[in-house]
Tab-separated table of N, CA, C and O in Angstrom:
chain	number	residue	atom	x	y	z
A	27	MET	N	24.964	-4.698	10.941
A	27	MET	CA	23.829	-3.816	10.771
A	27	MET	C	22.593	-4.648	10.413
A	27	MET	O	22.646	-5.529	9.582
A	28	LYS	N	21.496	-4.343	11.076
A	28	LYS	CA	20.259	-5.073	10.820
A	28	LYS	C	19.668	-4.691	9.471
A	28	LYS	O	19.876	-3.590	8.976
A	29	ASN	N	18.918	-5.622	8.924
A	29	ASN	CA	18.211	-5.357	7.682
A	29	ASN	C	17.124	-4.313	7.946
A	29	ASN	O	16.362	-4.433	8.902
A	30	PHE	N	17.028	-3.306	7.095
A	30	PHE	CA	16.069	-2.216	7.269
A	30	PHE	C	14.637	-2.733	7.344
A	30	PHE	O	13.829	-2.233	8.111
A	31	PHE	N	14.314	-3.755	6.549
A	31	PHE	CA	12.942	-4.245	6.493
A	31	PHE	C	12.587	-5.128	7.687
A	31	PHE	O	11.428	-5.458	7.884
A	32	ASN	N	13.547	-5.511	8.493
A	32	ASN	CA	13.273	-6.336	9.669
A	32	ASN	C	13.257	-5.534	10.965
A	32	ASN	O	13.024	-6.106	12.028
A	33	LEU	N	13.515	-4.240	10.900
A	33	LEU	CA	13.478	-3.412	12.103
A	33	LEU	C	12.050	-3.279	12.598
A	33	LEU	O	11.117	-3.138	11.812
A	34	LYS	N	11.866	-3.318	13.894
A	34	LYS	CA	10.534	-3.200	14.479
A	34	LYS	C	10.375	-1.817	15.092
A	34	LYS	O	11.236	-1.351	15.829
A	35	THR	N	9.263	-1.175	14.763
A	35	THR	CA	8.927	0.119	15.340
A	35	THR	C	7.462	0.103	15.740
A	35	THR	O	6.691	-0.721	15.254
A	36	THR	N	7.079	1.000	16.595
A	36	THR	CA	5.691	1.126	17.010
A	36	THR	C	5.178	2.492	16.596
A	36	THR	O	5.748	3.513	16.981
A	37	TRP	N	4.142	2.493	15.792
A	37	TRP	CA	3.531	3.729	15.312
A	37	TRP	C	2.045	3.701	15.652
A	37	TRP	O	1.405	2.663	15.562
A	38	THR	N	1.505	4.844	16.010
A	38	THR	CA	0.064	4.943	16.194
A	38	THR	C	-0.568	5.261	14.839
A	38	THR	O	0.116	5.666	13.895
A	39	ASN	N	-1.872	5.090	14.765
A	39	ASN	CA	-2.571	5.405	13.518
A	39	ASN	C	-2.430	6.883	13.167
A	39	ASN	O	-2.313	7.236	11.994
A	40	ALA	N	-2.434	7.751	14.174
A	40	ALA	CA	-2.294	9.186	13.924
A	40	ALA	C	-0.922	9.519	13.340
A	40	ALA	O	-0.786	10.442	12.539
A	41	GLU	N	0.097	8.781	13.730
A	41	GLU	CA	1.436	9.027	13.198
A	41	GLU	C	1.559	8.579	11.737
A	41	GLU	O	2.431	9.049	11.019
A	42	PHE	N	0.708	7.669	11.305
A	42	PHE	CA	0.736	7.200	9.924
A	42	PHE	C	0.016	8.147	8.959
A	42	PHE	O	0.179	8.024	7.747
A	43	ILE	N	-0.801	9.064	9.467
A	43	ILE	CA	-1.586	9.939	8.594
A	43	ILE	C	-0.711	10.721	7.616
A	43	ILE	O	-0.984	10.711	6.411
A	44	PRO	N	0.363	11.409	8.056
A	44	PRO	CA	1.188	12.129	7.069
A	44	PRO	C	1.833	11.207	6.028
A	44	PRO	O	1.899	11.545	4.854
A	45	LEU	N	2.263	10.027	6.452
A	45	LEU	CA	2.855	9.077	5.508
A	45	LEU	C	1.821	8.616	4.482
A	45	LEU	O	2.101	8.569	3.282
A	46	LYS	N	0.622	8.293	4.941
A	46	LYS	CA	-0.427	7.848	4.036
A	46	LYS	C	-0.833	8.964	3.071
A	46	LYS	O	-1.075	8.699	1.896
A	47	LEU	N	-0.904	10.194	3.560
A	47	LEU	CA	-1.225	11.323	2.684
A	47	LEU	C	-0.135	11.547	1.647
A	47	LEU	O	-0.417	11.855	0.485
A	48	CYS	N	1.104	11.382	2.046
A	48	CYS	CA	2.234	11.528	1.130
A	48	CYS	C	2.154	10.487	0.022
A	48	CYS	O	2.289	10.811	-1.167
A	49	ILE	N	1.934	9.258	0.385
A	49	ILE	CA	1.858	8.177	-0.599
A	49	ILE	C	0.648	8.367	-1.511
A	49	ILE	O	0.753	8.216	-2.731
A	50	ALA	N	-0.493	8.710	-0.931
A	50	ALA	CA	-1.704	8.904	-1.737
A	50	ALA	C	-1.537	10.056	-2.725
A	50	ALA	O	-1.941	9.947	-3.884
A	51	SER	N	-0.944	11.150	-2.278
A	51	SER	CA	-0.754	12.284	-3.190
A	51	SER	C	0.232	11.939	-4.297
A	51	SER	O	0.067	12.373	-5.446
A	52	ALA	N	1.247	11.138	-4.001
A	52	ALA	CA	2.185	10.705	-5.044
A	52	ALA	C	1.464	9.846	-6.076
A	52	ALA	O	1.676	10.020	-7.281
A	53	TYR	N	0.607	8.939	-5.632
A	53	TYR	CA	-0.155	8.110	-6.563
A	53	TYR	C	-1.087	8.955	-7.423
A	53	TYR	O	-1.257	8.694	-8.617
A	54	ILE	N	-1.712	9.956	-6.835
A	54	ILE	CA	-2.598	10.834	-7.608
A	54	ILE	C	-1.805	11.601	-8.659
A	54	ILE	O	-2.227	11.707	-9.814
A	55	LEU	N	-0.642	12.118	-8.272
A	55	LEU	CA	0.191	12.836	-9.239
A	55	LEU	C	0.643	11.925	-10.377
A	55	LEU	O	0.634	12.320	-11.550
A	56	ILE	N	1.028	10.710	-10.053
A	56	ILE	CA	1.428	9.748	-11.091
A	56	ILE	C	0.242	9.435	-11.999
A	56	ILE	O	0.382	9.378	-13.223
A	57	GLY	N	-0.922	9.252	-11.401
A	57	GLY	CA	-2.123	8.972	-12.182
A	57	GLY	C	-2.513	10.116	-13.094
A	57	GLY	O	-2.962	9.909	-14.218
A	58	ILE	N	-2.338	11.347	-12.636
A	58	ILE	CA	-2.642	12.512	-13.467
A	58	ILE	C	-1.669	12.603	-14.631
A	58	ILE	O	-2.056	12.908	-15.763
A	59	TYR	N	-0.422	12.317	-14.383
A	59	TYR	CA	0.608	12.452	-15.417
A	59	TYR	C	0.498	11.350	-16.473
A	59	TYR	O	0.718	11.586	-17.651
A	60	PHE	N	0.164	10.136	-16.050
A	60	PHE	CA	0.099	8.994	-16.960
A	60	PHE	C	-1.349	8.553	-17.198
A	60	PHE	O	-1.670	7.367	-17.119
A	61	VAL	N	-2.232	9.485	-17.528
A	61	VAL	CA	-3.653	9.189	-17.705
A	61	VAL	C	-3.864	8.127	-18.789
A	61	VAL	O	-4.594	7.158	-18.592
A	62	ASP	N	-3.232	8.304	-19.932
A	62	ASP	CA	-3.435	7.365	-21.044
A	62	ASP	C	-2.945	5.965	-20.702
A	62	ASP	O	-3.572	4.974	-21.083
A	63	PHE	N	-1.844	5.880	-19.998
A	63	PHE	CA	-1.318	4.567	-19.596
A	63	PHE	C	-2.324	3.834	-18.717
A	63	PHE	O	-2.615	2.662	-18.923
A	64	PHE	N	-2.881	4.535	-17.731
A	64	PHE	CA	-3.801	3.881	-16.809
A	64	PHE	C	-5.143	3.585	-17.465
A	64	PHE	O	-5.825	2.646	-17.068
A	65	LYS	N	-5.530	4.375	-18.471
A	65	LYS	CA	-6.749	4.051	-19.213
A	65	LYS	C	-6.570	2.740	-19.974
A	65	LYS	O	-7.500	1.961	-20.099
A	66	THR	N	-5.375	2.519	-20.483
A	66	THR	CA	-5.104	1.313	-21.249
A	66	THR	C	-5.010	0.084	-20.353
A	66	THR	O	-5.516	-0.984	-20.702
A	67	TYR	N	-4.377	0.219	-19.203
A	67	TYR	CA	-4.098	-0.931	-18.340
A	67	TYR	C	-4.868	-0.914	-17.031
A	67	TYR	O	-4.428	-1.469	-16.040
A	68	TRP	N	-6.069	-0.318	-17.017
A	68	TRP	CA	-6.790	-0.180	-15.754
A	68	TRP	C	-7.178	-1.531	-15.167
A	68	TRP	O	-7.254	-1.681	-13.944
A	69	GLN	N	-7.421	-2.542	-16.009
A	69	GLN	CA	-7.784	-3.852	-15.481
A	69	GLN	C	-6.621	-4.487	-14.725
A	69	GLN	O	-6.823	-5.096	-13.673
A	70	TRP	N	-5.409	-4.335	-15.239
A	70	TRP	CA	-4.232	-4.886	-14.556
A	70	TRP	C	-3.981	-4.147	-13.245
A	70	TRP	O	-3.648	-4.774	-12.233
A	71	VAL	N	-4.149	-2.836	-13.267
A	71	VAL	CA	-3.967	-2.055	-12.035
A	71	VAL	C	-5.013	-2.448	-10.998
A	71	VAL	O	-4.698	-2.615	-9.820
A	72	ALA	N	-6.256	-2.635	-11.441
A	72	ALA	CA	-7.317	-3.058	-10.524
A	72	ALA	C	-7.034	-4.452	-9.964
A	72	ALA	O	-7.253	-4.708	-8.775
A	73	LEU	N	-6.529	-5.353	-10.798
A	73	LEU	CA	-6.189	-6.696	-10.340
A	73	LEU	C	-5.104	-6.661	-9.266
A	73	LEU	O	-5.225	-7.314	-8.219
A	74	VAL	N	-4.055	-5.880	-9.505
A	74	VAL	CA	-2.985	-5.739	-8.510
A	74	VAL	C	-3.547	-5.142	-7.229
A	74	VAL	O	-3.209	-5.579	-6.119
A	75	PHE	N	-4.434	-4.149	-7.347
A	75	PHE	CA	-5.045	-3.533	-6.177
A	75	PHE	C	-5.803	-4.567	-5.349
A	75	PHE	O	-5.618	-4.659	-4.139
A	76	PHE	N	-6.655	-5.345	-5.996
A	76	PHE	CA	-7.462	-6.309	-5.251
A	76	PHE	C	-6.608	-7.408	-4.625
A	76	PHE	O	-6.869	-7.838	-3.497
A	77	ILE	N	-5.587	-7.856	-5.323
A	77	ILE	CA	-4.698	-8.872	-4.755
A	77	ILE	C	-3.972	-8.330	-3.527
A	77	ILE	O	-3.880	-8.997	-2.494
A	78	THR	N	-3.474	-7.101	-3.614
A	78	THR	CA	-2.756	-6.524	-2.476
A	78	THR	C	-3.696	-6.193	-1.321
A	78	THR	O	-3.291	-6.282	-0.163
A	79	VAL	N	-4.937	-5.833	-1.620
A	79	VAL	CA	-5.903	-5.593	-0.540
A	79	VAL	C	-6.169	-6.895	0.213
A	79	VAL	O	-6.153	-6.921	1.443
A	80	ILE	N	-6.387	-7.972	-0.511
A	80	ILE	CA	-6.647	-9.263	0.131
A	80	ILE	C	-5.439	-9.699	0.957
A	80	ILE	O	-5.581	-10.146	2.103
A	81	ALA	N	-4.238	-9.545	0.405
A	81	ALA	CA	-3.033	-9.932	1.132
A	81	ALA	C	-2.847	-9.070	2.380
A	81	ALA	O	-2.525	-9.587	3.458
A	82	SER	N	-3.061	-7.771	2.260
A	82	SER	CA	-2.881	-6.860	3.399
A	82	SER	C	-3.885	-7.149	4.506
A	82	SER	O	-3.519	-7.185	5.688
A	83	VAL	N	-5.139	-7.330	4.141
A	83	VAL	CA	-6.169	-7.597	5.151
A	83	VAL	C	-5.914	-8.941	5.832
A	83	VAL	O	-6.057	-9.057	7.052
A	84	SER	N	-5.505	-9.949	5.060
A	84	SER	CA	-5.234	-11.240	5.688
A	84	SER	C	-4.035	-11.167	6.634
A	84	SER	O	-4.059	-11.767	7.713
A	85	MET	N	-2.986	-10.429	6.251
A	85	MET	CA	-1.842	-10.257	7.161
A	85	MET	C	-2.250	-9.499	8.404
A	85	MET	O	-1.811	-9.812	9.515
A	86	TRP	N	-3.112	-8.487	8.257
A	86	TRP	CA	-3.574	-7.686	9.386
A	86	TRP	C	-4.392	-8.545	10.346
A	86	TRP	O	-4.193	-8.496	11.561
A	87	ILE	N	-5.288	-9.350	9.804
A	87	ILE	CA	-6.109	-10.210	10.656
A	87	ILE	C	-5.236	-11.229	11.377
A	87	ILE	O	-5.422	-11.492	12.573
A	88	LYS	N	-4.268	-11.808	10.670
A	88	LYS	CA	-3.357	-12.776	11.289
A	88	LYS	C	-2.582	-12.134	12.432
A	88	LYS	O	-2.435	-12.704	13.506
A	89	LYS	N	-2.103	-10.908	12.217
A	89	LYS	CA	-1.345	-10.207	13.245
A	89	LYS	C	-2.225	-9.843	14.437
A	89	LYS	O	-1.797	-9.923	15.585
A	90	MET	N	-3.479	-9.471	14.181
A	90	MET	CA	-4.408	-9.147	15.262
A	90	MET	C	-4.690	-10.378	16.117
A	90	MET	O	-4.777	-10.290	17.339
A	91	LYS	N	-4.824	-11.537	15.480
A	91	LYS	CA	-5.085	-12.773	16.227
A	91	LYS	C	-3.878	-13.168	17.062
A	91	LYS	O	-4.030	-13.702	18.149
A	92	GLN	N	-2.652	-12.910	16.565
A	92	GLN	CA	-1.439	-13.233	17.311
A	92	GLN	C	-1.311	-12.350	18.549
A	92	GLN	O	-0.839	-12.792	19.584
A	93	ASN	N	-1.719	-11.096	18.443
A	93	ASN	CA	-1.600	-10.163	19.570
A	93	ASN	C	-2.628	-10.446	20.652
A	93	ASN	O	-2.425	-10.068	21.791
A	94	ASN	N	-3.740	-11.062	20.297
A	94	ASN	CA	-4.790	-11.344	21.290
A	94	ASN	C	-4.641	-12.695	21.821
A	94	ASN	O	-4.234	-13.452	22.293
């Protein structure tokens, strides 16, 4: 059996909309429930956000260059 994380699939951007909405709504619900926690550690959460944004954009650009 292949590793789940190595399976290749093709999705359009429109097909990702429900998944992205699901994930975003889960994050909002978690944020509403743990308001005090995020007020205390907002700098760490922001740091993780910026690091993952940079990593995601760099992987996306690398993949776009490979396809062209």
